[in-house]
Amino acid sequence: MKTQQITLEKTIVQSEGNIASDMDGEKVMLSVQKGKYYNLGELGGEIWDLLKEPITIHELVTTLQSQYDVAQTECEEQVTDFINQLLEQGLVRIEDRINS
Amino acid sequence: MKKEWQTPKLEVLNINM
């Protein structure tokens, strides 16, 4: 099993400098910085939209679970894995959020 | 009614820019 580098409490937000577009129901994106195109798919596109504002992975999972028929453990693992892929490509970043 | 879950994946497209 893959090691998860991030925890559910981490706050994630989109990085700047990406151009996203909907194409046939799927989210396609260009990273200007890397000069690469990405296909996030339909669900990946929904997750991407949720990452416009800083959000914890736990909040992300809760939102997705309210819309999709998926077990919590499965959702947490797969969303965390997906976020790790986005982090590796520099498409999102971890934001230090201070609770006031 | 809830939608069917699908594993989210990031696919890198091989397009020469």
Coordinates of N, CA and C in Angstrom, one line a residue:
Chain A
M1 N 0.8 -1.2 0.0 CA 0.0 0.0 0.0 C 0.9 1.2 0.0
K2 N 0.4 2.3 -0.7 CA 1.2 3.5 -0.8 C 1.2 4.3 0.5
T3 N 2.3 4.9 0.8 CA 2.4 5.7 2.0 C 1.7 7.0 1.7
Q4 N 0.9 7.4 2.6 CA 0.2 8.6 2.5 C 1.0 9.7 3.1
Q5 N 1.3 10.8 2.4 CA 2.2 11.8 2.8 C 1.5 12.9 3.6
I6 N 0.2 12.9 3.4 CA -0.6 14.0 4.0 C -1.7 13.4 4.9
T7 N -2.1 14.2 5.9 CA -3.2 13.8 6.8 C -4.5 14.4 6.4
L8 N -5.5 13.9 7.0 CA -6.9 14.5 6.7 C -7.1 15.9 7.2
E9 N -6.2 16.3 8.1 CA -6.4 17.6 8.7 C -5.7 18.7 7.9
K10 N -4.9 18.3 6.9 CA -4.1 19.3 6.1 C -5.1 20.1 5.3
T11 N -4.8 21.4 5.2 CA -5.6 22.3 4.3 C -4.9 22.4 3.0
I12 N -5.7 22.1 1.9 CA -5.2 22.1 0.6 C -5.9 23.2 -0.2
V13 N -5.1 23.8 -1.2 CA -5.7 24.8 -2.0 C -5.0 24.8 -3.4
Q14 N -5.7 25.2 -4.4 CA -5.2 25.2 -5.8 C -3.9 26.1 -5.8
S15 N -2.9 25.7 -6.6 CA -1.8 26.6 -6.9 C -2.2 27.6 -8.0
E16 N -1.4 28.7 -8.0 CA -1.7 29.7 -9.1 C -1.0 29.2 -10.4
G17 N -1.5 29.8 -11.5 CA -0.9 29.5 -12.8 C -1.3 28.3 -13.5
N18 N -2.6 27.9 -13.3 CA -3.1 26.7 -14.0 C -4.4 27.2 -14.7
I19 N -4.5 26.7 -15.9 CA -5.7 27.0 -16.7 C -6.6 25.8 -16.9
A20 N -7.8 25.8 -16.3 CA -8.6 24.6 -16.4 C -9.8 24.8 -17.3
S21 N -10.2 23.8 -17.9 CA -11.4 23.9 -18.8 C -12.2 22.6 -18.8
D22 N -13.5 22.7 -18.9 CA -14.3 21.5 -19.0 C -14.4 21.0 -20.4
M23 N -14.1 19.7 -20.6 CA -14.1 19.2 -22.0 C -14.9 17.9 -21.9
D24 N -16.1 17.9 -22.5 CA -16.9 16.7 -22.6 C -17.1 16.1 -21.2
G25 N -17.4 17.0 -20.2 CA -17.7 16.5 -18.8 C -16.5 16.3 -18.0
E26 N -15.3 16.3 -18.6 CA -14.1 16.1 -17.8 C -13.3 17.4 -17.7
K27 N -12.5 17.4 -16.7 CA -11.7 18.7 -16.4 C -10.3 18.5 -17.0
V28 N -10.0 19.3 -18.0 CA -8.6 19.3 -18.6 C -7.9 20.5 -18.2
M29 N -6.6 20.4 -17.8 CA -5.9 21.5 -17.3 C -4.5 21.7 -17.9
L30 N -4.1 22.9 -18.0 CA -2.7 23.3 -18.4 C -2.0 23.9 -17.3
S31 N -0.8 23.3 -17.0 CA 0.0 24.0 -16.0 C 1.0 24.8 -16.8
V32 N 0.9 26.1 -16.7 CA 1.7 27.1 -17.4 C 3.2 26.9 -16.9
Q33 N 3.3 26.7 -15.6 CA 4.6 26.6 -15.0 C 5.4 25.4 -15.6
K34 N 4.7 24.2 -15.7 CA 5.3 23.0 -16.1 C 5.2 22.7 -17.6
G35 N 4.3 23.5 -18.2 CA 4.1 23.2 -19.7 C 3.5 21.9 -19.9
K36 N 2.7 21.4 -19.0 CA 2.1 20.1 -19.2 C 0.5 20.2 -19.2
Y37 N -0.1 19.3 -19.9 CA -1.5 19.1 -19.9 C -1.9 18.0 -19.0
Y38 N -3.1 18.1 -18.3 CA -3.6 17.0 -17.4 C -5.0 16.8 -17.7
N39 N -5.4 15.6 -17.5 CA -6.9 15.2 -17.5 C -7.2 14.8 -16.1
L40 N -8.1 15.5 -15.4 CA -8.5 15.1 -14.1 C -9.7 14.2 -14.1
G41 N -10.4 14.1 -15.2 CA -11.6 13.3 -15.3 C -12.8 14.0 -14.7
E42 N -13.9 13.3 -14.5 CA -15.1 14.0 -14.1 C -15.0 14.2 -12.6
L43 N -14.7 13.2 -11.8 CA -14.7 13.3 -10.3 C -13.5 14.2 -9.9
G44 N -12.3 14.0 -10.6 CA -11.2 14.9 -10.3 C -11.5 16.3 -10.5
G45 N -12.3 16.6 -11.5 CA -12.7 18.0 -11.8 C -13.6 18.6 -10.7
E46 N -14.4 17.7 -10.1 CA -15.3 18.2 -9.0 C -14.4 18.5 -7.8
I47 N -13.4 17.6 -7.6 CA -12.5 17.8 -6.4 C -11.7 19.1 -6.7
W48 N -11.3 19.3 -7.9 CA -10.5 20.5 -8.3 C -11.3 21.8 -8.0
D49 N -12.6 21.7 -8.3 CA -13.5 22.9 -8.1 C -13.6 23.2 -6.6
L50 N -13.6 22.1 -5.8 CA -13.7 22.3 -4.3 C -12.5 22.9 -3.7
L51 N -11.3 22.7 -4.5 CA -10.1 23.2 -4.0 C -9.8 24.7 -4.4
K52 N -10.8 25.3 -4.9 CA -10.6 26.7 -5.3 C -10.4 27.5 -4.0
E53 N -11.1 27.2 -2.9 CA -10.9 27.8 -1.6 C -10.2 26.8 -0.7
P54 N -9.4 27.2 0.2 CA -8.7 26.3 1.1 C -9.7 25.4 1.8
I55 N -9.4 24.1 1.8 CA -10.3 23.1 2.4 C -9.4 21.9 3.0
T56 N -9.8 21.4 4.1 CA -9.1 20.2 4.6 C -9.6 19.0 3.8
I57 N -8.7 18.0 3.8 CA -9.1 16.7 3.1 C -10.3 16.1 3.8
H58 N -10.4 16.3 5.1 CA -11.5 15.7 5.9 C -12.8 16.4 5.4
E59 N -12.8 17.7 5.2 CA -14.0 18.4 4.7 C -14.3 18.0 3.3
L60 N -13.3 17.8 2.5 CA -13.4 17.4 1.1 C -14.1 16.0 1.1
V61 N -13.7 15.1 1.9 CA -14.2 13.7 1.9 C -15.7 13.8 2.4
T62 N -16.0 14.6 3.4 CA -17.4 14.8 3.9 C -18.3 15.3 2.8
T63 N -17.8 16.3 2.0 CA -18.6 16.8 0.9 C -18.9 15.8 -0.2
L64 N -17.8 15.0 -0.5 CA -17.9 14.0 -1.6 C -18.9 12.9 -1.1
Q65 N -18.7 12.5 0.1 CA -19.6 11.4 0.7 C -21.1 11.8 0.6
S66 N -21.4 13.1 0.7 CA -22.8 13.5 0.7 C -23.3 13.4 -0.7
Q67 N -22.4 13.4 -1.7 CA -22.9 13.3 -3.1 C -22.7 12.0 -3.8
Y68 N -21.8 11.2 -3.2 CA -21.4 9.9 -3.9 C -21.7 8.7 -3.0
D69 N -22.0 7.6 -3.6 CA -22.2 6.3 -2.8 C -20.8 5.7 -2.6
V70 N -20.2 6.0 -1.5 CA -18.8 5.5 -1.3 C -18.6 5.4 0.2
A71 N -17.9 4.3 0.6 CA -17.5 4.1 2.0 C -16.5 5.2 2.5
Q72 N -16.5 5.6 3.7 CA -15.6 6.6 4.2 C -14.2 6.3 4.0
T73 N -13.8 5.1 4.4 CA -12.4 4.6 4.3 C -11.9 4.7 2.9
E74 N -12.7 4.1 2.0 CA -12.3 4.1 0.6 C -12.2 5.5 0.0
C75 N -13.1 6.4 0.4 CA -13.1 7.8 0.0 C -11.9 8.5 0.5
E76 N -11.6 8.3 1.8 CA -10.4 9.0 2.4 C -9.1 8.6 1.7
E77 N -9.0 7.2 1.4 CA -7.7 6.7 0.8 C -7.6 7.2 -0.6
Q78 N -8.7 7.2 -1.4 CA -8.5 7.5 -2.8 C -8.4 9.0 -3.0
V79 N -9.1 9.8 -2.2 CA -9.0 11.3 -2.3 C -7.6 11.7 -1.8
T80 N -7.1 11.1 -0.7 CA -5.7 11.4 -0.3 C -4.7 11.1 -1.3
D81 N -4.8 9.9 -2.0 CA -3.9 9.5 -3.0 C -4.0 10.5 -4.2
F82 N -5.2 10.9 -4.6 CA -5.4 11.9 -5.7 C -4.7 13.2 -5.3
I83 N -4.9 13.7 -4.1 CA -4.3 15.0 -3.6 C -2.8 14.9 -3.7
N84 N -2.3 13.7 -3.3 CA -0.8 13.5 -3.4 C -0.3 13.6 -4.8
Q85 N -1.1 13.1 -5.8 CA -0.7 13.2 -7.2 C -0.7 14.7 -7.6
L86 N -1.7 15.4 -7.2 CA -1.7 16.9 -7.5 C -0.6 17.6 -6.8
L87 N -0.2 17.2 -5.6 CA 0.9 17.9 -4.9 C 2.2 17.6 -5.7
E88 N 2.4 16.3 -6.1 CA 3.6 16.0 -6.8 C 3.8 16.8 -8.1
Q89 N 2.7 17.2 -8.7 CA 2.7 17.9 -10.0 C 2.7 19.4 -9.7
G90 N 2.6 19.8 -8.4 CA 2.6 21.2 -8.1 C 1.3 21.9 -8.4
L91 N 0.3 21.2 -8.6 CA -1.0 21.8 -9.0 C -1.8 22.3 -7.8
V92 N -1.5 21.8 -6.6 CA -2.1 22.3 -5.4 C -0.9 22.4 -4.4
R93 N -1.3 23.1 -3.3 CA -0.3 23.3 -2.2 C -1.0 23.2 -0.9
I94 N -0.1 22.8 0.1 CA -0.7 22.7 1.5 C -0.6 24.1 2.1
E95 N -1.7 24.5 2.7 CA -1.8 25.8 3.3 C -1.8 25.7 4.8
D96 N -1.0 26.5 5.4 CA -1.1 26.5 6.9 C -2.2 27.4 7.3
R97 N -3.2 26.8 7.9 CA -4.4 27.5 8.3 C -4.4 27.7 9.8
I98 N -4.5 28.9 10.3 CA -4.5 29.1 11.7 C -5.9 29.3 12.2
N99 N -6.4 28.5 13.0 CA -7.7 28.6 13.5 C -7.8 29.7 14.5
S100 N -8.7 30.7 14.3 CA -8.8 31.9 15.2 C -9.8 31.6 16.2
Chain B
M1 N -30.7 11.1 -4.7 CA -30.0 9.8 -4.9 C -28.5 10.1 -5.2
K2 N -27.6 9.3 -4.5 CA -26.2 9.6 -4.6 C -25.6 9.0 -6.0
K3 N -24.6 9.7 -6.4 CA -24.0 9.3 -7.7 C -23.0 8.2 -7.5
E4 N -22.7 7.5 -8.6 CA -21.8 6.3 -8.5 C -20.3 6.9 -8.3
W5 N -19.6 6.3 -7.4 CA -18.2 6.7 -7.1 C -17.3 6.1 -8.2
Q6 N -16.3 6.9 -8.5 CA -15.2 6.4 -9.4 C -13.9 6.9 -8.9
T7 N -12.9 6.1 -9.0 CA -11.6 6.5 -8.4 C -11.1 7.8 -9.1
P8 N -10.8 8.8 -8.4 CA -10.2 10.0 -9.1 C -8.8 9.8 -9.5
K9 N -8.4 10.1 -10.7 CA -7.1 9.9 -11.2 C -6.6 11.1 -11.9
L10 N -5.3 11.4 -11.8 CA -4.7 12.5 -12.6 C -3.9 11.9 -13.7
E11 N -4.3 12.2 -14.9 CA -3.7 11.7 -16.1 C -2.8 12.8 -16.8
V12 N -1.6 12.5 -17.0 CA -0.7 13.5 -17.6 C -0.8 13.2 -19.1
L13 N -1.2 14.3 -19.9 CA -1.4 14.1 -21.3 C -0.1 14.5 -22.0
N14 N 0.2 13.6 -23.0 CA 1.5 13.8 -23.7 C 1.3 14.7 -24.9
I15 N 1.3 16.0 -24.7 CA 1.1 16.9 -25.8 C 2.3 17.8 -25.8
N16 N 2.9 17.9 -27.0 CA 4.1 18.7 -27.2 C 3.7 20.1 -27.4
M17 N 4.2 21.0 -26.5 CA 3.8 22.4 -26.5 C 4.9 23.2 -27.2

